[in-house]
Amino acid sequence: MSRKTIDLWVGIFAVLGIAAIFFLSLRVSTVQTSSGAPYTVYTWFDNIGGLKVRAPVKSSGVVVGRVAAIRLDTQKYRAEVTLAIDPAYPFPRDTVAAILTSGLLGEQYVGLNPGGEEDMLAAGDTITMTQSAVVLENLISQFLYNSAANGNSNSGGDSSQP
Amino acid sequence: MMDWLVTPLRHIGARIINAIWRLGFILRFFAALLLVSGQSFTRLHLTLREIWFTGVLSLSIIMVSGLFIGMVLGLQGYEILQRFGSGDALGIMVALSLARELGPVVAGLLFASRAGSAVTAEIGLMKATEQLQAMDMMAVNPLARVAAPRFWGGVISMPLLAAIFSTAGVFGGWLIGVVVIGVDHGSFWSQMQASVDFRIDIVNGFIKSVVFALAVSLIAVFEGYDCHPTAEGVSRAITRTVVQSALTILALDFVLTSFMFRGLS
C-alpha cells in the first residue's frame, strides 16, 4: 500500500467520521437554537409537584424557555422557580404561571398564560400570579373527605327512615 | 505452622502490590509517551499510517455491527414500546441508547479486539525479534518512532469510529422501525430530534468515546511494549490487552455515566 493510497483512505475515513458527527448533531439531536441570551424571570409557587430543572416553559403549547433553577425560599417557605425565557417571546406583566402536566403520566412543565397589560416582563422581574401543581394525593383526600361528609349526612337521614 | 493462612495472604498481597506497581508503571509510560509524541505529528505520515491501520480497516466491522445493533434495538424496542402504546417513540429509544451508551461502549470493545490486539501483537513481535533494540542502537527512540504514532492513531480514529457506529445504528433502527414495521417516518425523526439533546447526549457520548480511545490505545501500546519477548509472552500480552481494555471500558463507562447522566430528569 503506497503512501498516497493510505492518505486517500484516511481522508475518506475522516470525512465519513465527521459526516457521522454532523448527522448525529443535526439530524438526530437538536442544538439549542435561540435568538440570543435568555432573560430570567422569577416565580414563587406553594407547591411545585414534580417539576425539575430544565423542564420546558410553554405558552399555548410552544416551548418558549426552560426552568433554570428551583430552590426553597426560607423567608417565605415557598418554592422559588427561575425561568429562562427566549428573548424572542416577550410576555406581559400580568402573565399567569402554572405548573401543568403533559398527558396523564407525562412530564411537568410551566405554562405561561399571558394577560392583557401593555408593559412587558423584563429580565429579573417576578411573575406574581401563579398556580401550583395539582397534587393527586391532596385531590383524592379532598374527594374522600367530601364524600365521607356527604355519606354521613345521607346515612344519618337514611337511618331515621326505617 | 500457620502456613495455610500465611501463604494465601502473601499471594493476595503480592498480587495487589503487583497491580499497583503496574498502574504506576503504565502512568509513567504514558508520561514518557506524551513527552516524545511531538514527532508523531511532525512526521505525520507515521500517524496517518496507523489511522489507516486501526481506523480504516476497522470500518467494515464497525459499520456492520452498528447496523445490526440498531436493527435489534428497533425490533426489541418496538416490541416493548408498543405495549405502552408508544411505538412512535422508537426513534428516541434507538438514538438515545446508541448515542449515550452503545455507540461508545460497543465501538470501544470492538476497537480493542480488532485494532488494540493488532497493535499489541505488532509491537510485541517487534520486541521479540529485537527490532526495538536495533532502533535504540541506531539512536532512533522506539517510543517516539513505534509507540507514539500507534497511540495517537488509535486516539484519533476511535471517536470517529464510535460516531460512525452510532450513525449506522440509527440507520439500522430506522430500517427496521420505519421500513419493515411501519412506524411513521415523520414521528420517528421528529420525536428523536425533540428528545435527544446535543449538549447532553451527543457531546457526552463523544467525550466518552475519547476517554475510551485514550484508555484502549494506552493499554494496547503498553502491553506490547512491556511483553516478554517470546512467542508465549506476545500471546499473553494480546490476551491481557483485550481483557483489560474491556474491563477498563466498562468500569470507566460506569464512572462517566454516573457523572454525566445522574440527576438529569
CSV table of C-alpha atoms in Angstrom, one decimal:
chain,number,residue,atom,x,y,z
A,1,MET,CA,0.0,0.0,0.0
A,2,SER,CA,1.7,3.2,-1.1
A,3,ARG,CA,1.6,6.3,1.0
A,4,LYS,CA,-0.7,8.1,-1.4
A,5,THR,CA,-3.4,5.4,-1.2
A,6,ILE,CA,-3.1,5.4,2.6
A,7,ASP,CA,-3.6,9.2,2.7
A,8,LEU,CA,-6.6,8.8,0.4
A,9,TRP,CA,-8.2,6.2,2.6
A,10,VAL,CA,-7.5,8.1,5.8
A,11,GLY,CA,-9.1,11.1,4.2
A,12,ILE,CA,-12.2,9.1,3.3
A,13,PHE,CA,-12.3,7.8,6.8
A,14,ALA,CA,-12.1,11.2,8.3
A,15,VAL,CA,-14.8,12.6,6.0
A,16,LEU,CA,-17.1,9.6,7.0
A,17,GLY,CA,-16.4,10.2,10.7
A,18,ILE,CA,-17.0,13.9,10.6
A,19,ALA,CA,-20.1,13.4,8.5
A,20,ALA,CA,-21.4,10.9,11.1
A,21,ILE,CA,-20.8,13.5,13.9
A,22,PHE,CA,-22.7,16.1,11.8
A,23,PHE,CA,-25.5,13.7,11.2
A,24,LEU,CA,-25.7,13.0,14.9
A,25,SER,CA,-25.7,16.6,15.9
A,26,LEU,CA,-28.0,18.0,13.2
A,27,ARG,CA,-30.4,15.1,12.2
A,28,VAL,CA,-30.6,13.1,15.5
A,29,SER,CA,-30.4,15.8,18.1
A,30,THR,CA,-31.5,19.4,18.4
A,31,VAL,CA,-28.9,22.1,19.0
A,32,GLN,CA,-30.4,24.7,21.3
A,33,THR,CA,-31.1,27.5,18.9
A,34,SER,CA,-32.3,30.7,20.4
A,35,SER,CA,-32.2,34.3,19.3
A,36,GLY,CA,-29.7,35.4,21.9
A,37,ALA,CA,-29.2,35.0,25.7
A,38,PRO,CA,-32.5,34.1,27.5
A,39,TYR,CA,-33.9,36.5,30.1
A,40,THR,CA,-34.7,35.3,33.6
A,41,VAL,CA,-38.0,35.7,35.4
A,42,TYR,CA,-38.7,34.6,39.0
A,43,THR,CA,-41.9,33.0,40.2
A,44,TRP,CA,-43.0,31.6,43.6
A,45,PHE,CA,-45.1,28.5,43.9
A,46,ASP,CA,-46.7,26.9,47.0
A,47,ASN,CA,-46.0,23.5,45.6
A,48,ILE,CA,-44.1,22.6,42.5
A,49,GLY,CA,-45.1,18.9,42.5
A,50,GLY,CA,-42.6,17.0,40.4
A,51,LEU,CA,-41.2,20.0,38.4
A,52,LYS,CA,-37.5,19.5,37.5
A,53,VAL,CA,-34.7,21.8,36.5
A,54,ARG,CA,-34.5,22.1,32.6
A,55,ALA,CA,-38.3,21.3,32.3
A,56,PRO,CA,-39.8,23.2,29.4
A,57,VAL,CA,-41.7,26.5,29.8
A,58,LYS,CA,-44.6,26.6,27.4
A,59,SER,CA,-47.1,29.1,26.2
A,60,SER,CA,-50.0,27.7,24.1
A,61,GLY,CA,-48.0,24.5,23.8
A,62,VAL,CA,-45.0,26.2,22.3
A,63,VAL,CA,-41.7,25.8,24.1
A,64,VAL,CA,-40.5,29.3,25.0
A,65,GLY,CA,-37.9,28.6,27.6
A,66,ARG,CA,-36.6,26.3,30.3
A,67,VAL,CA,-36.7,26.1,34.1
A,68,ALA,CA,-33.2,27.4,35.1
A,69,ALA,CA,-33.3,26.8,38.9
A,70,ILE,CA,-35.5,25.6,41.7
A,71,ARG,CA,-34.9,26.4,45.3
A,72,LEU,CA,-36.8,26.8,48.6
A,73,ASP,CA,-37.0,30.4,49.7
A,74,THR,CA,-36.6,30.1,53.5
A,75,GLN,CA,-38.1,33.6,54.2
A,76,LYS,CA,-41.4,32.8,52.7
A,77,TYR,CA,-41.2,29.0,52.7
A,78,ARG,CA,-42.3,28.8,49.1
A,79,ALA,CA,-40.5,27.3,46.1
A,80,GLU,CA,-38.7,29.9,44.0
A,81,VAL,CA,-38.6,28.8,40.4
A,82,THR,CA,-36.3,30.7,38.0
A,83,LEU,CA,-37.4,30.6,34.3
A,84,ALA,CA,-35.1,31.3,31.4
A,85,ILE,CA,-37.2,32.6,28.5
A,86,ASP,CA,-36.2,33.1,24.9
A,87,PRO,CA,-36.0,36.9,24.2
A,88,ALA,CA,-37.9,36.3,21.0
A,89,TYR,CA,-41.0,35.9,23.2
A,90,PRO,CA,-41.9,38.9,25.4
A,91,PHE,CA,-44.7,38.4,27.9
A,92,PRO,CA,-47.0,41.0,29.6
A,93,ARG,CA,-46.5,41.8,33.3
A,94,ASP,CA,-49.8,40.1,34.3
A,95,THR,CA,-48.9,36.7,32.9
A,96,VAL,CA,-50.0,33.8,35.0
A,97,ALA,CA,-47.5,30.9,35.5
A,98,ALA,CA,-49.0,27.5,36.2
A,99,ILE,CA,-47.4,24.1,36.7
A,100,LEU,CA,-49.1,21.6,34.4
A,101,THR,CA,-48.6,18.0,33.4
A,102,SER,CA,-48.5,16.9,29.8
A,103,GLY,CA,-50.7,13.9,29.5
A,104,LEU,CA,-51.7,11.6,32.4
A,105,LEU,CA,-48.2,10.4,33.2
A,106,GLY,CA,-46.1,12.9,31.3
A,107,GLU,CA,-43.5,15.3,32.5
A,108,GLN,CA,-44.4,18.5,34.3
A,109,TYR,CA,-43.9,21.9,32.7
A,110,VAL,CA,-44.5,25.6,33.4
A,111,GLY,CA,-47.4,27.0,31.4
A,112,LEU,CA,-47.5,30.8,30.8
A,113,ASN,CA,-50.8,32.4,30.3
A,114,PRO,CA,-50.3,35.9,29.0
A,115,GLY,CA,-52.6,38.7,30.3
A,116,GLY,CA,-53.6,41.9,28.6
A,117,GLU,CA,-51.3,44.5,30.1
A,118,GLU,CA,-49.1,46.8,27.9
A,119,ASP,CA,-45.9,46.5,30.0
A,120,MET,CA,-43.7,43.6,29.2
A,121,LEU,CA,-41.7,41.5,31.7
A,122,ALA,CA,-38.1,42.5,31.8
A,123,ALA,CA,-35.1,40.4,33.0
A,124,GLY,CA,-35.2,39.9,36.7
A,125,ASP,CA,-38.9,40.6,37.1
A,126,THR,CA,-41.3,38.5,39.1
A,127,ILE,CA,-44.5,36.8,38.0
A,128,THR,CA,-46.8,37.2,40.9
A,129,MET,CA,-49.8,35.3,39.8
A,130,THR,CA,-49.0,31.6,40.0
A,131,GLN,CA,-50.9,28.4,40.1
A,132,SER,CA,-49.3,25.4,42.0
A,133,ALA,CA,-49.1,21.9,40.7
A,134,VAL,CA,-52.0,19.7,41.3
A,135,VAL,CA,-51.0,17.0,43.8
A,136,LEU,CA,-53.0,13.9,43.2
A,137,GLU,CA,-53.0,12.8,46.8
A,138,ASN,CA,-54.5,16.1,48.0
A,139,LEU,CA,-57.1,15.9,45.4
A,140,ILE,CA,-58.1,12.3,46.3
A,141,SER,CA,-58.1,13.0,50.0
A,142,GLN,CA,-60.3,16.1,49.5
A,143,PHE,CA,-62.6,14.0,47.4
A,144,LEU,CA,-62.7,11.3,50.0
A,145,TYR,CA,-63.4,13.8,52.9
A,146,ASN,CA,-66.2,15.3,50.9
A,147,SER,CA,-67.8,12.0,50.0
A,148,ALA,CA,-67.4,10.9,53.6
A,149,ALA,CA,-69.1,14.1,54.9
A,150,ASN,CA,-71.9,13.6,52.3
A,151,GLY,CA,-72.2,9.9,53.2
A,152,ASN,CA,-72.5,10.7,56.9
A,153,SER,CA,-75.3,13.2,56.4
A,154,ASN,CA,-77.0,10.8,54.0
A,155,SER,CA,-76.7,7.8,56.2
A,156,GLY,CA,-77.9,9.9,59.2
A,157,GLY,CA,-81.0,10.8,57.1
A,158,ASP,CA,-81.4,7.2,56.0
A,159,SER,CA,-81.1,5.7,59.5
A,160,SER,CA,-84.0,7.8,60.7
A,161,GLN,CA,-86.2,6.5,57.8
A,162,PRO,CA,-86.9,2.8,58.7
B,1,MET,CA,2.9,-23.6,61.4
B,2,MET,CA,0.5,-21.0,60.2
B,3,ASP,CA,1.4,-21.8,56.5
B,4,TRP,CA,-2.2,-22.5,55.5
B,5,LEU,CA,-3.1,-18.9,56.5
B,6,VAL,CA,0.0,-17.0,55.6
B,7,THR,CA,0.6,-18.4,52.1
B,8,PRO,CA,-2.7,-17.3,50.5
B,9,LEU,CA,-2.5,-13.9,52.3
B,10,ARG,CA,1.0,-13.5,50.9
B,11,HIS,CA,-0.3,-14.3,47.4
B,12,ILE,CA,-3.1,-11.8,47.6
B,13,GLY,CA,-0.7,-9.2,49.0
B,14,ALA,CA,1.8,-9.8,46.2
B,15,ARG,CA,-1.0,-9.6,43.6
B,16,ILE,CA,-2.2,-6.3,44.9
B,17,ILE,CA,1.3,-4.8,45.1
B,18,ASN,CA,1.9,-6.0,41.6
B,19,ALA,CA,-1.3,-4.4,40.3
B,20,ILE,CA,-0.4,-1.1,41.9
B,21,TRP,CA,3.1,-1.3,40.6
B,22,ARG,CA,1.8,-1.9,37.1
B,23,LEU,CA,-0.6,1.0,37.4
B,24,GLY,CA,2.3,3.3,38.4
B,25,PHE,CA,4.4,1.9,35.5
B,26,ILE,CA,1.7,2.4,32.9
B,27,LEU,CA,1.2,6.0,34.1
B,28,ARG,CA,5.0,6.6,33.9
B,29,PHE,CA,4.9,5.1,30.4
B,30,PHE,CA,2.0,7.4,29.5
B,31,ALA,CA,4.0,10.5,30.6
B,32,ALA,CA,7.1,9.3,28.6
B,33,LEU,CA,4.8,8.7,25.6
B,34,LEU,CA,3.4,12.2,25.8
B,35,LEU,CA,6.9,13.7,26.0
B,36,VAL,CA,8.0,12.1,22.8
B,37,SER,CA,4.8,12.4,20.8
B,38,GLY,CA,5.7,15.6,19.2
B,39,GLN,CA,7.4,13.6,16.5
B,40,SER,CA,4.2,11.7,15.6
B,41,PHE,CA,2.7,15.0,14.4
B,42,THR,CA,5.8,16.5,12.7
B,43,ARG,CA,6.2,13.2,10.8
B,44,LEU,CA,2.5,12.9,10.1
B,45,HIS,CA,2.7,10.0,7.7
B,46,LEU,CA,3.6,7.7,10.6
B,47,THR,CA,0.4,8.6,12.4
B,48,LEU,CA,-1.7,8.6,9.2
B,49,ARG,CA,-0.5,5.0,8.5
B,50,GLU,CA,-1.7,4.0,11.9
B,51,ILE,CA,-5.0,5.7,11.4
B,52,TRP,CA,-5.3,3.7,8.2
B,53,PHE,CA,-4.4,0.5,10.1
B,54,THR,CA,-6.6,0.9,13.1
B,55,GLY,CA,-9.4,3.1,11.7
B,56,VAL,CA,-10.0,2.4,8.0
B,57,LEU,CA,-9.5,-1.3,8.4
B,58,SER,CA,-12.0,-1.4,11.3
B,59,LEU,CA,-14.6,0.5,9.3
B,60,SER,CA,-16.4,-2.6,7.9
B,61,ILE,CA,-16.8,-4.4,11.2
B,62,ILE,CA,-17.9,-1.1,12.9
B,63,MET,CA,-20.5,-0.3,10.3
B,64,VAL,CA,-21.9,-3.8,10.0
B,65,SER,CA,-22.2,-4.3,13.8
B,66,GLY,CA,-23.6,-0.9,14.3
B,67,LEU,CA,-26.3,-1.6,11.7
B,68,PHE,CA,-27.1,-4.9,13.3
B,69,ILE,CA,-27.3,-3.5,16.8
B,70,GLY,CA,-29.6,-0.7,15.5
B,71,MET,CA,-31.8,-3.3,13.9
B,72,VAL,CA,-32.0,-5.3,17.1
B,73,LEU,CA,-32.8,-2.2,19.1
B,74,GLY,CA,-35.5,-1.4,16.5
B,75,LEU,CA,-37.1,-4.9,16.9
B,76,GLN,CA,-36.8,-5.2,20.7
B,77,GLY,CA,-37.7,-1.5,21.4
B,78,TYR,CA,-40.8,-1.6,19.2
B,79,GLU,CA,-41.9,-4.8,20.9
B,80,ILE,CA,-41.7,-3.2,24.4
B,81,LEU,CA,-42.9,0.3,23.5
B,82,GLN,CA,-45.9,-1.0,21.7
B,83,ARG,CA,-47.2,-2.5,25.0
B,84,PHE,CA,-47.5,1.1,26.3
B,85,GLY,CA,-49.0,2.3,23.0
B,86,SER,CA,-46.0,4.4,22.2
B,87,GLY,CA,-44.4,2.7,19.3
B,88,ASP,CA,-43.8,6.1,17.7
B,89,ALA,CA,-41.2,6.8,20.4
B,90,LEU,CA,-38.9,4.1,18.8
B,91,GLY,CA,-36.6,6.8,17.3
B,92,ILE,CA,-36.0,8.3,20.8
B,93,MET,CA,-35.1,4.9,22.2
B,94,VAL,CA,-32.8,3.9,19.4
B,95,ALA,CA,-31.0,7.2,19.2
B,96,LEU,CA,-30.6,7.7,23.0
B,97,SER,CA,-29.3,4.3,23.7
B,98,LEU,CA,-26.8,4.5,20.8
B,99,ALA,CA,-25.6,8.0,21.5
B,100,ARG,CA,-25.3,7.7,25.2
B,101,GLU,CA,-24.2,4.1,25.8
B,102,LEU,CA,-24.0,1.6,23.0
B,103,GLY,CA,-22.1,3.7,20.5
B,104,PRO,CA,-19.0,4.5,22.6
B,105,VAL,CA,-19.0,1.2,24.6
B,106,VAL,CA,-19.6,-1.3,21.8
B,107,ALA,CA,-17.4,0.6,19.4
B,108,GLY,CA,-14.7,0.7,22.1
B,109,LEU,CA,-14.9,-3.1,22.7
B,110,LEU,CA,-14.8,-3.8,19.0
B,111,PHE,CA,-11.9,-1.4,18.6
B,112,ALA,CA,-10.0,-3.1,21.4
B,113,SER,CA,-10.4,-6.5,20.0
B,114,ARG,CA,-9.9,-5.5,16.3
B,115,ALA,CA,-7.2,-2.8,16.5
B,116,GLY,CA,-5.8,-2.9,20.0
B,117,SER,CA,-4.9,-6.6,19.8
B,118,ALA,CA,-3.2,-6.0,16.4
B,119,VAL,CA,-1.2,-3.1,17.8
B,120,THR,CA,-0.1,-5.2,20.8
B,121,ALA,CA,0.9,-8.1,18.5
B,122,GLU,CA,2.8,-5.8,16.2
B,123,ILE,CA,4.8,-4.1,18.9
B,124,GLY,CA,5.3,-7.4,20.8
B,125,LEU,CA,6.7,-9.1,17.8
B,126,MET,CA,9.0,-6.2,17.1
B,127,LYS,CA,10.3,-6.6,20.6
B,128,ALA,CA,10.6,-10.4,20.3
B,129,THR,CA,12.6,-10.0,17.1
B,130,GLU,CA,14.7,-7.3,18.7
B,131,GLN,CA,13.7,-4.7,16.3
B,132,LEU,CA,13.1,-2.2,19.1
B,133,GLN,CA,16.6,-2.8,20.4
B,134,ALA,CA,18.0,-2.4,16.9
B,135,MET,CA,16.3,1.0,16.7
B,136,ASP,CA,17.8,2.0,20.0
B,137,MET,CA,21.2,1.1,18.7
B,138,MET,CA,20.7,3.4,15.7
B,139,ALA,CA,19.8,6.2,18.0
B,140,VAL,CA,16.1,6.1,17.0
B,141,ASN,CA,13.8,6.3,20.0
B,142,PRO,CA,11.4,3.4,19.6
B,143,LEU,CA,8.9,5.1,21.9
B,144,ALA,CA,8.7,8.0,19.5
B,145,ARG,CA,9.0,6.0,16.3
B,146,VAL,CA,6.8,3.0,17.1
B,147,ALA,CA,4.7,3.6,20.2
B,148,ALA,CA,3.6,7.2,19.9
B,149,PRO,CA,2.1,7.1,16.3
B,150,ARG,CA,0.2,3.9,17.2
B,151,PHE,CA,-1.2,5.6,20.3
B,152,TRP,CA,-2.3,8.8,18.6
B,153,GLY,CA,-3.6,6.9,15.6
B,154,GLY,CA,-5.9,5.0,17.9
B,155,VAL,CA,-6.9,8.1,19.8
B,156,ILE,CA,-7.9,9.9,16.6
B,157,SER,CA,-9.7,7.0,14.9
B,158,MET,CA,-11.7,5.6,17.8
B,159,PRO,CA,-14.1,8.5,18.4
B,160,LEU,CA,-14.7,8.8,14.6
B,161,LEU,CA,-15.5,5.0,14.6
B,162,ALA,CA,-17.9,5.5,17.5
B,163,ALA,CA,-19.7,8.3,15.7
B,164,ILE,CA,-19.9,6.1,12.5
B,165,PHE,CA,-21.2,3.2,14.7
B,166,SER,CA,-24.0,5.3,16.2
B,167,THR,CA,-25.0,6.7,12.8
B,168,ALA,CA,-25.1,3.2,11.3
B,169,GLY,CA,-27.2,2.1,14.3
B,170,VAL,CA,-29.7,4.9,13.9
B,171,PHE,CA,-30.0,3.9,10.3
B,172,GLY,CA,-30.5,0.3,11.2
B,173,GLY,CA,-33.2,1.2,13.7
B,174,TRP,CA,-34.9,3.4,11.0
B,175,LEU,CA,-34.7,0.4,8.6
B,176,ILE,CA,-36.5,-1.9,10.9
B,177,GLY,CA,-38.8,0.6,12.6
B,178,VAL,CA,-39.9,2.6,9.6
B,179,VAL,CA,-39.3,0.4,6.5
B,180,VAL,CA,-40.2,-3.0,7.9
B,181,ILE,CA,-42.5,-2.5,10.8
B,182,GLY,CA,-44.1,0.7,9.6
B,183,VAL,CA,-43.6,3.3,12.3
B,184,ASP,CA,-44.5,6.7,10.9
B,185,HIS,CA,-41.4,8.2,9.2
B,186,GLY,CA,-42.1,11.8,10.4
B,187,SER,CA,-42.8,11.0,14.0
B,188,PHE,CA,-39.7,8.7,14.1
B,189,TRP,CA,-37.4,11.6,13.3
B,190,SER,CA,-39.3,14.4,14.9
B,191,GLN,CA,-39.6,12.7,18.3
B,192,MET,CA,-36.0,11.7,18.1
B,193,GLN,CA,-34.9,15.3,17.4
B,194,ALA,CA,-37.2,16.6,20.2
B,195,SER,CA,-35.8,14.3,22.9
B,196,VAL,CA,-32.1,14.0,22.0
B,197,ASP,CA,-30.2,16.9,23.3
B,198,PHE,CA,-27.0,17.9,21.5
B,199,ARG,CA,-25.1,19.1,24.6
B,200,ILE,CA,-26.2,16.3,26.9
B,201,ASP,CA,-26.4,13.3,24.7
B,202,ILE,CA,-24.2,13.7,21.7
B,203,VAL,CA,-21.3,15.7,23.3
B,204,ASN,CA,-21.2,13.5,26.4
B,205,GLY,CA,-21.2,10.4,24.2
B,206,PHE,CA,-18.3,11.9,22.2
B,207,ILE,CA,-16.4,12.6,25.4
B,208,LYS,CA,-16.9,9.0,26.5
B,209,SER,CA,-15.5,7.7,23.2
B,210,VAL,CA,-12.5,10.0,23.5
B,211,VAL,CA,-11.8,8.7,27.1
B,212,PHE,CA,-12.2,5.1,25.9
B,213,ALA,CA,-9.9,5.7,23.0
B,214,LEU,CA,-7.2,7.1,25.3
B,215,ALA,CA,-7.5,4.1,27.6
B,216,VAL,CA,-7.6,1.4,25.0
B,217,SER,CA,-4.7,2.8,22.9
B,218,LEU,CA,-2.6,3.3,26.0
B,219,ILE,CA,-3.2,-0.3,27.2
B,220,ALA,CA,-2.6,-1.7,23.7
B,221,VAL,CA,0.7,0.1,23.2
B,222,PHE,CA,1.9,-0.5,26.8
B,223,GLU,CA,1.1,-4.2,26.8
B,224,GLY,CA,3.0,-4.7,23.5
B,225,TYR,CA,5.9,-2.6,24.8
B,226,ASP,CA,6.0,-4.5,28.1
B,227,CYS,CA,5.6,-8.1,27.0
B,228,HIS,CA,8.0,-10.9,27.5
B,229,PRO,CA,9.9,-11.1,24.2
B,230,THR,CA,8.8,-14.7,23.4
B,231,ALA,CA,6.0,-16.2,21.4
B,232,GLU,CA,4.2,-17.1,24.6
B,233,GLY,CA,4.8,-13.6,26.1
B,234,VAL,CA,3.3,-12.0,23.0
B,235,SER,CA,0.2,-14.1,23.0
B,236,ARG,CA,-0.3,-13.4,26.7
B,237,ALA,CA,0.1,-9.7,26.1
B,238,ILE,CA,-2.6,-9.8,23.4
B,239,THR,CA,-4.9,-11.6,25.8
B,240,ARG,CA,-4.2,-9.0,28.5
B,241,THR,CA,-4.9,-6.1,26.1
B,242,VAL,CA,-8.3,-7.4,25.2
B,243,VAL,CA,-9.3,-8.4,28.7
B,244,GLN,CA,-8.0,-5.2,30.4
B,245,SER,CA,-9.4,-2.9,27.7
B,246,ALA,CA,-12.8,-4.5,28.1
B,247,LEU,CA,-12.8,-4.2,31.9
B,248,THR,CA,-11.4,-0.6,31.7
B,249,ILE,CA,-14.0,0.5,29.2
B,250,LEU,CA,-16.9,-0.9,31.2
B,251,ALA,CA,-15.6,0.5,34.5
B,252,LEU,CA,-14.9,3.9,33.0
B,253,ASP,CA,-18.3,3.8,31.4
B,254,PHE,CA,-20.0,3.4,34.8
B,255,VAL,CA,-17.9,6.3,36.3
B,256,LEU,CA,-18.6,8.6,33.4
B,257,THR,CA,-22.3,7.8,33.2
B,258,SER,CA,-22.7,8.5,36.9
B,259,PHE,CA,-21.0,11.9,36.4
B,260,MET,CA,-22.8,12.8,33.2
B,261,PHE,CA,-26.4,11.5,33.4
B,262,ARG,CA,-27.2,11.3,37.1
B,263,GLY,CA,-30.0,13.5,38.3
B,264,LEU,CA,-30.8,14.9,34.8
B,265,SER,CA,-34.5,14.1,34.9
